[in-house]
Amino acid sequence: MNNLRDEVINMEKHAKHELRYFFISMASVLVVLGLWWIASENKWVNPLFLPTPEDVWSAFMDIAREGYKDSTLLEHIGASLRRIGIALAFVFVTAVPLGILCGRIRWIRAVFDPFIEFYRPLPPLAYYSLLVLFFGIQDTSKIVLLFLSGFAPLFIATVYSSSRIPVDRLHGAKSLGAKGWRIYVYVIFPSCLPDVLTALRTTVGITYATLVAAEMIAAISGIGWMVLDASKYLRSDIIYAAILIMGLIAILIDLCLRALIRRVSPWTE
């Protein structure tokens, strides 16, 4: 009975902390919006550089209703999400298995390490020009760029996680008859999954930032392209609206990943 009461008290404390955190976060957002409104209304900053919140909201509603440059807002968002979704799928199905193998088998790691360590520090946009030459400005070059930008961080996290699995866990699985690929599928991969999903949040952030930059350089659709195109016509209201859309999409993606992590490994949150 005492344990149940203590658990209820802990849950109430946790709920209060979460509620306090939420209110502090919302208050900080409202303060920034208030400062933005005051600065723009009093024209402390040139309206060309800092439009009013009302102008940004009006631009957002216009884009939502009428679209932008012959494409609807959902089509631009869909183009960006399609590119990052395909790239992340390829990253997950390649970086995770290869990372697990490299973490457990040293000679395989020795084969791939030089190449990963060579291109990992390079800014993705540094080799984007080569990808455009090979694949053109269509989606293929962007997907390959996003794949390369996201592969290294997830691969490194998986290698680290798989290399530090407790030996007792592996011996226990072997004593129960597990061997070969079954150890990798039923023991090593589940053990690495919490770390992999946590690293995936970082990977998504890197690929998302790379996507926006790539769309600004060579694209004919997407949220990043909207920012670049609007800047040509000095439409700062559209630029701010598109940036806010980018941020909201990033927040939603991160919330989905955090929900997945809580479901798969609630003890990590």
PDB file of C-alpha atoms in Angstrom:
ATOM      1  CA  MET A   1       0.000   0.000   0.000  1.00  0.00           C
ATOM      2  CA  ASN A   2       2.847   2.363   0.863  1.00  0.00           C
ATOM      3  CA  ASN A   3       4.543   1.594  -2.446  1.00  0.00           C
ATOM      4  CA  LEU A   4       1.366   2.473  -4.339  1.00  0.00           C
ATOM      5  CA  ARG A   5       1.009   5.744  -2.424  1.00  0.00           C
ATOM      6  CA  ASP A   6       4.650   6.644  -3.100  1.00  0.00           C
ATOM      7  CA  GLU A   7       4.164   5.891  -6.784  1.00  0.00           C
ATOM      8  CA  VAL A   8       1.095   8.146  -6.933  1.00  0.00           C
ATOM      9  CA  ILE A   9       3.008  10.944  -5.163  1.00  0.00           C
ATOM     10  CA  ASN A  10       5.906  10.600  -7.600  1.00  0.00           C
ATOM     11  CA  MET A  11       3.523  10.733 -10.554  1.00  0.00           C
ATOM     12  CA  GLU A  12       1.897  13.888  -9.165  1.00  0.00           C
ATOM     13  CA  LYS A  13       5.312  15.514  -8.666  1.00  0.00           C
ATOM     14  CA  HIS A  14       6.313  14.578 -12.204  1.00  0.00           C
ATOM     15  CA  ALA A  15       3.064  16.016 -13.578  1.00  0.00           C
ATOM     16  CA  LYS A  16       3.627  19.268 -11.675  1.00  0.00           C
ATOM     17  CA  HIS A  17       7.187  19.540 -13.002  1.00  0.00           C
ATOM     18  CA  GLU A  18       5.985  18.921 -16.557  1.00  0.00           C
ATOM     19  CA  LEU A  19       3.214  21.503 -16.176  1.00  0.00           C
ATOM     20  CA  ARG A  20       5.658  24.066 -14.782  1.00  0.00           C
ATOM     21  CA  TYR A  21       8.052  23.356 -17.645  1.00  0.00           C
ATOM     22  CA  PHE A  22       5.229  23.819 -20.167  1.00  0.00           C
ATOM     23  CA  PHE A  23       4.139  27.162 -18.711  1.00  0.00           C
ATOM     24  CA  ILE A  24       7.717  28.470 -18.607  1.00  0.00           C
ATOM     25  CA  SER A  25       8.223  27.459 -22.240  1.00  0.00           C
ATOM     26  CA  MET A  26       4.975  29.093 -23.337  1.00  0.00           C
ATOM     27  CA  ALA A  27       5.796  32.242 -21.362  1.00  0.00           C
ATOM     28  CA  SER A  28       9.174  32.552 -23.088  1.00  0.00           C
ATOM     29  CA  VAL A  29       7.507  32.173 -26.500  1.00  0.00           C
ATOM     30  CA  LEU A  30       4.920  34.830 -25.648  1.00  0.00           C
ATOM     31  CA  VAL A  31       7.642  37.211 -24.442  1.00  0.00           C
ATOM     32  CA  VAL A  32       9.540  36.851 -27.726  1.00  0.00           C
ATOM     33  CA  LEU A  33       6.335  37.354 -29.736  1.00  0.00           C
ATOM     34  CA  GLY A  34       5.541  40.422 -27.647  1.00  0.00           C
ATOM     35  CA  LEU A  35       8.989  41.918 -28.228  1.00  0.00           C
ATOM     36  CA  TRP A  36       8.656  41.152 -31.936  1.00  0.00           C
ATOM     37  CA  TRP A  37       5.283  42.917 -32.084  1.00  0.00           C
ATOM     38  CA  ILE A  38       6.531  45.970 -30.149  1.00  0.00           C
ATOM     39  CA  ALA A  39       9.688  46.305 -32.258  1.00  0.00           C
ATOM     40  CA  SER A  40       7.842  45.933 -35.562  1.00  0.00           C
ATOM     41  CA  GLU A  41       4.914  48.195 -34.634  1.00  0.00           C
ATOM     42  CA  ASN A  42       7.242  50.973 -33.479  1.00  0.00           C
ATOM     43  CA  LYS A  43       9.463  50.430 -36.536  1.00  0.00           C
ATOM     44  CA  TRP A  44      12.594  50.065 -34.430  1.00  0.00           C
ATOM     45  CA  VAL A  45      13.780  47.858 -37.284  1.00  0.00           C
ATOM     46  CA  ASN A  46      13.184  48.466 -40.976  1.00  0.00           C
ATOM     47  CA  PRO A  47       9.919  46.640 -41.939  1.00  0.00           C
ATOM     48  CA  LEU A  48      11.809  45.142 -44.869  1.00  0.00           C
ATOM     49  CA  PHE A  49      13.883  43.169 -42.358  1.00  0.00           C
ATOM     50  CA  LEU A  50      11.304  42.707 -39.593  1.00  0.00           C
ATOM     51  CA  PRO A  51       7.675  42.551 -40.749  1.00  0.00           C
ATOM     52  CA  THR A  52       4.893  42.626 -38.179  1.00  0.00           C
ATOM     53  CA  PRO A  53       3.419  39.362 -36.870  1.00  0.00           C
ATOM     54  CA  GLU A  54       0.164  40.327 -38.609  1.00  0.00           C
ATOM     55  CA  ASP A  55       1.948  40.581 -41.978  1.00  0.00           C
ATOM     56  CA  VAL A  56       3.620  37.214 -41.472  1.00  0.00           C
ATOM     57  CA  TRP A  57       0.312  35.612 -40.491  1.00  0.00           C
ATOM     58  CA  SER A  58      -1.367  37.170 -43.536  1.00  0.00           C
ATOM     59  CA  ALA A  59       1.398  35.816 -45.796  1.00  0.00           C
ATOM     60  CA  PHE A  60       1.020  32.371 -44.249  1.00  0.00           C
ATOM     61  CA  MET A  61      -2.749  32.379 -44.815  1.00  0.00           C
ATOM     62  CA  ASP A  62      -2.289  33.505 -48.426  1.00  0.00           C
ATOM     63  CA  ILE A  63       0.169  30.671 -49.061  1.00  0.00           C
ATOM     64  CA  ALA A  64      -2.122  28.180 -47.307  1.00  0.00           C
ATOM     65  CA  ARG A  65      -5.094  29.248 -49.457  1.00  0.00           C
ATOM     66  CA  GLU A  66      -3.496  30.005 -52.823  1.00  0.00           C
ATOM     67  CA  GLY A  67      -0.170  28.180 -52.682  1.00  0.00           C
ATOM     68  CA  TYR A  68       3.157  29.533 -53.876  1.00  0.00           C
ATOM     69  CA  LYS A  69       4.403  29.574 -57.470  1.00  0.00           C
ATOM     70  CA  ASP A  70       1.910  27.105 -58.959  1.00  0.00           C
ATOM     71  CA  SER A  71       2.159  24.647 -56.037  1.00  0.00           C
ATOM     72  CA  THR A  72       0.108  24.410 -52.872  1.00  0.00           C
ATOM     73  CA  LEU A  73       1.689  24.703 -49.442  1.00  0.00           C
ATOM     74  CA  LEU A  74       1.059  21.005 -48.828  1.00  0.00           C
ATOM     75  CA  GLU A  75       2.844  20.151 -52.075  1.00  0.00           C
ATOM     76  CA  HIS A  76       5.912  22.141 -50.997  1.00  0.00           C
ATOM     77  CA  ILE A  77       5.856  20.524 -47.548  1.00  0.00           C
ATOM     78  CA  GLY A  78       5.270  17.114 -49.113  1.00  0.00           C
ATOM     79  CA  ALA A  79       8.252  17.574 -51.441  1.00  0.00           C
ATOM     80  CA  SER A  80      10.543  18.330 -48.504  1.00  0.00           C
ATOM     81  CA  LEU A  81       9.190  15.507 -46.338  1.00  0.00           C
ATOM     82  CA  ARG A  82       9.402  13.021 -49.211  1.00  0.00           C
ATOM     83  CA  ARG A  83      13.074  13.796 -49.742  1.00  0.00           C
ATOM     84  CA  ILE A  84      14.011  13.537 -46.082  1.00  0.00           C
ATOM     85  CA  GLY A  85      11.786  10.482 -45.526  1.00  0.00           C
ATOM     86  CA  ILE A  86      13.372   8.472 -48.345  1.00  0.00           C
ATOM     87  CA  ALA A  87      16.876   9.477 -47.262  1.00  0.00           C
ATOM     88  CA  LEU A  88      16.286   8.578 -43.605  1.00  0.00           C
ATOM     89  CA  ALA A  89      14.820   5.204 -44.571  1.00  0.00           C
ATOM     90  CA  PHE A  90      17.979   4.390 -46.541  1.00  0.00           C
ATOM     91  CA  VAL A  91      20.140   5.690 -43.676  1.00  0.00           C
ATOM     92  CA  PHE A  92      18.399   3.475 -41.120  1.00  0.00           C
ATOM     93  CA  VAL A  93      18.500   0.255 -43.170  1.00  0.00           C
ATOM     94  CA  THR A  94      22.198   0.708 -44.015  1.00  0.00           C
ATOM     95  CA  ALA A  95      23.865   2.550 -41.118  1.00  0.00           C
ATOM     96  CA  VAL A  96      22.318   0.428 -38.363  1.00  0.00           C
ATOM     97  CA  PRO A  97      23.172  -3.079 -39.702  1.00  0.00           C
ATOM     98  CA  LEU A  98      26.613  -1.960 -40.845  1.00  0.00           C
ATOM     99  CA  GLY A  99      27.229  -0.177 -37.547  1.00  0.00           C
ATOM    100  CA  ILE A 100      26.302  -3.294 -35.586  1.00  0.00           C
ATOM    101  CA  LEU A 101      28.659  -5.432 -37.668  1.00  0.00           C
ATOM    102  CA  CYS A 102      31.493  -2.910 -37.339  1.00  0.00           C
ATOM    103  CA  GLY A 103      30.941  -2.718 -33.595  1.00  0.00           C
ATOM    104  CA  ARG A 104      31.238  -6.489 -33.203  1.00  0.00           C
ATOM    105  CA  ILE A 105      33.763  -7.423 -35.926  1.00  0.00           C
ATOM    106  CA  ARG A 106      36.941  -5.355 -35.980  1.00  0.00           C
ATOM    107  CA  TRP A 107      38.122  -6.214 -39.493  1.00  0.00           C
ATOM    108  CA  ILE A 108      34.845  -5.007 -40.998  1.00  0.00           C
ATOM    109  CA  ARG A 109      35.217  -1.769 -39.052  1.00  0.00           C
ATOM    110  CA  ALA A 110      38.776  -1.432 -40.368  1.00  0.00           C
ATOM    111  CA  VAL A 111      37.431  -1.614 -43.925  1.00  0.00           C
ATOM    112  CA  PHE A 112      34.872   1.195 -43.541  1.00  0.00           C
ATOM    113  CA  ASP A 113      36.506   3.451 -40.935  1.00  0.00           C
ATOM    114  CA  PRO A 114      38.853   5.330 -43.318  1.00  0.00           C
ATOM    115  CA  PHE A 115      36.029   6.325 -45.641  1.00  0.00           C
ATOM    116  CA  ILE A 116      33.637   7.323 -42.848  1.00  0.00           C
ATOM    117  CA  GLU A 117      36.286   9.358 -41.047  1.00  0.00           C
ATOM    118  CA  PHE A 118      37.295  11.064 -44.296  1.00  0.00           C
ATOM    119  CA  TYR A 119      33.905  12.360 -45.378  1.00  0.00           C
ATOM    120  CA  ARG A 120      32.296  12.764 -41.939  1.00  0.00           C
ATOM    121  CA  PRO A 121      33.849  16.192 -41.147  1.00  0.00           C
ATOM    122  CA  LEU A 122      33.154  17.559 -44.635  1.00  0.00           C
ATOM    123  CA  PRO A 123      30.278  20.050 -44.879  1.00  0.00           C
ATOM    124  CA  PRO A 124      27.527  18.325 -46.910  1.00  0.00           C
ATOM    125  CA  LEU A 125      27.156  21.318 -49.211  1.00  0.00           C
ATOM    126  CA  ALA A 126      30.865  21.069 -50.097  1.00  0.00           C
ATOM    127  CA  TYR A 127      30.230  17.961 -52.190  1.00  0.00           C
ATOM    128  CA  TYR A 128      26.678  18.835 -53.233  1.00  0.00           C
ATOM    129  CA  SER A 129      27.975  20.399 -56.459  1.00  0.00           C
ATOM    130  CA  LEU A 130      29.430  17.029 -57.454  1.00  0.00           C
ATOM    131  CA  LEU A 131      26.132  15.315 -56.711  1.00  0.00           C
ATOM    132  CA  VAL A 132      24.291  17.843 -58.873  1.00  0.00           C
ATOM    133  CA  LEU A 133      26.726  17.123 -61.715  1.00  0.00           C
ATOM    134  CA  PHE A 134      26.077  13.397 -61.385  1.00  0.00           C
ATOM    135  CA  PHE A 135      22.342  13.371 -60.624  1.00  0.00           C
ATOM    136  CA  GLY A 136      21.013  16.790 -61.702  1.00  0.00           C
ATOM    137  CA  ILE A 137      18.949  19.220 -59.613  1.00  0.00           C
ATOM    138  CA  GLN A 138      16.016  16.853 -59.206  1.00  0.00           C
ATOM    139  CA  ASP A 139      15.267  14.867 -56.050  1.00  0.00           C
ATOM    140  CA  THR A 140      17.941  12.204 -56.569  1.00  0.00           C
ATOM    141  CA  SER A 141      20.860  14.538 -55.804  1.00  0.00           C
ATOM    142  CA  LYS A 142      19.140  15.837 -52.671  1.00  0.00           C
ATOM    143  CA  ILE A 143      18.265  12.355 -51.413  1.00  0.00           C
ATOM    144  CA  VAL A 144      21.869  11.193 -51.890  1.00  0.00           C
ATOM    145  CA  LEU A 145      23.112  14.327 -50.097  1.00  0.00           C
ATOM    146  CA  LEU A 146      20.738  13.749 -47.172  1.00  0.00           C
ATOM    147  CA  PHE A 147      21.762  10.093 -47.045  1.00  0.00           C
ATOM    148  CA  LEU A 148      25.448  11.002 -46.816  1.00  0.00           C
ATOM    149  CA  SER A 149      24.840  13.714 -44.205  1.00  0.00           C
ATOM    150  CA  GLY A 150      22.790  11.384 -41.994  1.00  0.00           C
ATOM    151  CA  PHE A 151      24.710   8.132 -42.439  1.00  0.00           C
ATOM    152  CA  ALA A 152      27.857   9.003 -40.464  1.00  0.00           C
ATOM    153  CA  PRO A 153      26.268  10.133 -37.150  1.00  0.00           C
ATOM    154  CA  LEU A 154      23.893   7.160 -36.992  1.00  0.00           C
ATOM    155  CA  PHE A 155      26.632   4.732 -38.022  1.00  0.00           C
ATOM    156  CA  ILE A 156      29.041   6.003 -35.349  1.00  0.00           C
ATOM    157  CA  ALA A 157      26.367   5.850 -32.627  1.00  0.00           C
ATOM    158  CA  THR A 158      25.457   2.295 -33.623  1.00  0.00           C
ATOM    159  CA  VAL A 159      29.099   1.179 -33.638  1.00  0.00           C
ATOM    160  CA  TYR A 160      29.598   2.590 -30.153  1.00  0.00           C
ATOM    161  CA  SER A 161      26.389   1.037 -28.823  1.00  0.00           C
ATOM    162  CA  SER A 162      26.995  -2.426 -30.279  1.00  0.00           C
ATOM    163  CA  SER A 163      30.604  -2.526 -29.065  1.00  0.00           C
ATOM    164  CA  ARG A 164      29.622  -1.993 -25.414  1.00  0.00           C
ATOM    165  CA  ILE A 165      26.926  -4.646 -25.049  1.00  0.00           C
ATOM    166  CA  PRO A 166      27.580  -6.577 -21.802  1.00  0.00           C
ATOM    167  CA  VAL A 167      29.384  -9.853 -22.437  1.00  0.00           C
ATOM    168  CA  ASP A 168      27.168 -11.605 -19.868  1.00  0.00           C
ATOM    169  CA  ARG A 169      24.127 -10.865 -22.015  1.00  0.00           C
ATOM    170  CA  LEU A 170      25.734 -12.488 -25.044  1.00  0.00           C
ATOM    171  CA  HIS A 171      26.918 -15.492 -23.021  1.00  0.00           C
ATOM    172  CA  GLY A 172      23.424 -15.889 -21.590  1.00  0.00           C
ATOM    173  CA  ALA A 173      21.899 -15.914 -25.073  1.00  0.00           C
ATOM    174  CA  LYS A 174      24.449 -18.443 -26.286  1.00  0.00           C
ATOM    175  CA  SER A 175      23.818 -20.685 -23.285  1.00  0.00           C
ATOM    176  CA  LEU A 176      20.139 -20.742 -24.273  1.00  0.00           C
ATOM    177  CA  GLY A 177      21.013 -21.936 -27.769  1.00  0.00           C
ATOM    178  CA  ALA A 178      21.178 -18.662 -29.707  1.00  0.00           C
ATOM    179  CA  LYS A 179      23.930 -18.438 -32.293  1.00  0.00           C
ATOM    180  CA  GLY A 180      24.807 -16.848 -35.602  1.00  0.00           C
ATOM    181  CA  TRP A 181      22.370 -14.303 -36.995  1.00  0.00           C
ATOM    182  CA  ARG A 182      19.876 -14.938 -34.183  1.00  0.00           C
ATOM    183  CA  ILE A 183      22.216 -13.271 -31.682  1.00  0.00           C
ATOM    184  CA  TYR A 184      22.332 -10.180 -33.885  1.00  0.00           C
ATOM    185  CA  VAL A 185      18.573 -10.067 -34.472  1.00  0.00           C
ATOM    186  CA  TYR A 186      17.270 -11.009 -31.019  1.00  0.00           C
ATOM    187  CA  VAL A 187      20.032  -9.778 -28.674  1.00  0.00           C
ATOM    188  CA  ILE A 188      22.358  -7.198 -30.198  1.00  0.00           C
ATOM    189  CA  PHE A 189      19.841  -5.178 -32.230  1.00  0.00           C
ATOM    190  CA  PRO A 190      17.287  -4.816 -29.377  1.00  0.00           C
ATOM    191  CA  SER A 191      20.122  -3.850 -27.026  1.00  0.00           C
ATOM    192  CA  CYS A 192      21.274  -1.128 -29.429  1.00  0.00           C
ATOM    193  CA  LEU A 193      17.795   0.145 -30.314  1.00  0.00           C
ATOM    194  CA  PRO A 194      17.439   2.770 -27.527  1.00  0.00           C
ATOM    195  CA  ASP A 195      20.797   4.345 -28.413  1.00  0.00           C
ATOM    196  CA  VAL A 196      20.011   4.100 -32.126  1.00  0.00           C
ATOM    197  CA  LEU A 197      16.681   5.898 -31.761  1.00  0.00           C
ATOM    198  CA  THR A 198      18.268   8.597 -29.621  1.00  0.00           C
ATOM    199  CA  ALA A 199      20.977   9.087 -32.257  1.00  0.00           C
ATOM    200  CA  LEU A 200      18.249   9.172 -34.892  1.00  0.00           C
ATOM    201  CA  ARG A 201      16.979  12.436 -33.364  1.00  0.00           C
ATOM    202  CA  THR A 202      20.381  14.002 -33.967  1.00  0.00           C
ATOM    203  CA  THR A 203      20.505  12.504 -37.453  1.00  0.00           C
ATOM    204  CA  VAL A 204      17.104  13.941 -38.334  1.00  0.00           C
ATOM    205  CA  GLY A 205      18.229  17.391 -37.205  1.00  0.00           C
ATOM    206  CA  ILE A 206      21.354  17.225 -39.370  1.00  0.00           C
ATOM    207  CA  THR A 207      19.531  15.946 -42.452  1.00  0.00           C
ATOM    208  CA  TYR A 208      16.707  18.452 -42.039  1.00  0.00           C
ATOM    209  CA  ALA A 209      19.126  21.390 -41.893  1.00  0.00           C
ATOM    210  CA  THR A 210      20.980  19.986 -44.899  1.00  0.00           C
ATOM    211  CA  LEU A 211      17.709  19.581 -46.798  1.00  0.00           C
ATOM    212  CA  VAL A 212      16.733  23.214 -46.330  1.00  0.00           C
ATOM    213  CA  ALA A 213      20.189  24.392 -47.435  1.00  0.00           C
ATOM    214  CA  ALA A 214      20.140  22.092 -50.480  1.00  0.00           C
ATOM    215  CA  GLU A 215      16.701  23.338 -51.523  1.00  0.00           C
ATOM    216  CA  MET A 216      18.008  26.893 -51.353  1.00  0.00           C
ATOM    217  CA  ILE A 217      20.853  26.038 -53.732  1.00  0.00           C
ATOM    218  CA  ALA A 218      19.231  23.836 -56.364  1.00  0.00           C
ATOM    219  CA  ALA A 219      15.522  23.086 -56.271  1.00  0.00           C
ATOM    220  CA  ILE A 220      12.212  24.047 -57.823  1.00  0.00           C
ATOM    221  CA  SER A 221      10.021  23.081 -54.867  1.00  0.00           C
ATOM    222  CA  GLY A 222      10.151  22.685 -51.095  1.00  0.00           C
ATOM    223  CA  ILE A 223      10.088  24.969 -48.071  1.00  0.00           C
ATOM    224  CA  GLY A 224      13.760  25.921 -48.400  1.00  0.00           C
ATOM    225  CA  TRP A 225      13.226  26.890 -52.029  1.00  0.00           C
ATOM    226  CA  MET A 226      10.312  29.110 -50.966  1.00  0.00           C
ATOM    227  CA  VAL A 227      12.661  31.093 -48.699  1.00  0.00           C
ATOM    228  CA  LEU A 228      15.218  31.577 -51.475  1.00  0.00           C
ATOM    229  CA  ASP A 229      12.612  32.520 -54.065  1.00  0.00           C
ATOM    230  CA  ALA A 230      10.869  34.980 -51.734  1.00  0.00           C
ATOM    231  CA  SER A 231      14.205  36.639 -50.948  1.00  0.00           C
ATOM    232  CA  LYS A 232      14.622  37.500 -54.633  1.00  0.00           C
ATOM    233  CA  TYR A 233      11.509  39.676 -54.392  1.00  0.00           C
ATOM    234  CA  LEU A 234      12.296  41.041 -50.892  1.00  0.00           C
ATOM    235  CA  ARG A 235       9.182  39.339 -49.477  1.00  0.00           C
ATOM    236  CA  SER A 236      10.356  39.145 -45.883  1.00  0.00           C
ATOM    237  CA  ASP A 237       6.830  38.249 -44.717  1.00  0.00           C
ATOM    238  CA  ILE A 238       6.922  35.067 -46.810  1.00  0.00           C
ATOM    239  CA  ILE A 239      10.479  34.348 -45.644  1.00  0.00           C
ATOM    240  CA  TYR A 240       9.440  34.567 -41.982  1.00  0.00           C
ATOM    241  CA  ALA A 241       6.330  32.466 -42.631  1.00  0.00           C
ATOM    242  CA  ALA A 242       8.375  29.752 -44.367  1.00  0.00           C
ATOM    243  CA  ILE A 243      10.968  29.750 -41.564  1.00  0.00           C
ATOM    244  CA  LEU A 244       8.204  29.315 -38.978  1.00  0.00           C
ATOM    245  CA  ILE A 245       6.769  26.446 -41.028  1.00  0.00           C
ATOM    246  CA  MET A 246      10.223  24.810 -41.097  1.00  0.00           C
ATOM    247  CA  GLY A 247      10.522  25.110 -37.336  1.00  0.00           C
ATOM    248  CA  LEU A 248       7.057  23.700 -36.677  1.00  0.00           C
ATOM    249  CA  ILE A 249       7.712  20.729 -38.965  1.00  0.00           C
ATOM    250  CA  ALA A 250      11.015  20.051 -37.166  1.00  0.00           C
ATOM    251  CA  ILE A 251       9.259  20.179 -33.789  1.00  0.00           C
ATOM    252  CA  LEU A 252       6.557  17.751 -34.955  1.00  0.00           C
ATOM    253  CA  ILE A 253       9.151  15.315 -36.309  1.00  0.00           C
ATOM    254  CA  ASP A 254      11.096  15.454 -33.037  1.00  0.00           C
ATOM    255  CA  LEU A 255       7.929  14.922 -30.983  1.00  0.00           C
ATOM    256  CA  CYS A 256       7.114  11.830 -33.049  1.00  0.00           C
ATOM    257  CA  LEU A 257      10.619  10.457 -32.492  1.00  0.00           C
ATOM    258  CA  ARG A 258      10.450  11.138 -28.752  1.00  0.00           C
ATOM    259  CA  ALA A 259       7.094   9.343 -28.585  1.00  0.00           C
ATOM    260  CA  LEU A 260       8.639   6.380 -30.418  1.00  0.00           C
ATOM    261  CA  ILE A 261      11.603   6.342 -28.016  1.00  0.00           C
ATOM    262  CA  ARG A 262       9.275   6.418 -24.988  1.00  0.00           C
ATOM    263  CA  ARG A 263       7.338   3.500 -26.409  1.00  0.00           C
ATOM    264  CA  VAL A 264      10.377   1.384 -27.276  1.00  0.00           C
ATOM    265  CA  SER A 265      12.540   2.299 -24.264  1.00  0.00           C
ATOM    266  CA  PRO A 266      10.635   4.353 -21.677  1.00  0.00           C
ATOM    267  CA  TRP A 267      13.559   4.237 -19.220  1.00  0.00           C
ATOM    268  CA  THR A 268      15.656   6.490 -21.487  1.00  0.00           C
ATOM    269  CA  GLU A 269      13.290   9.476 -21.174  1.00  0.00           C
TER     270      GLU A 269
END
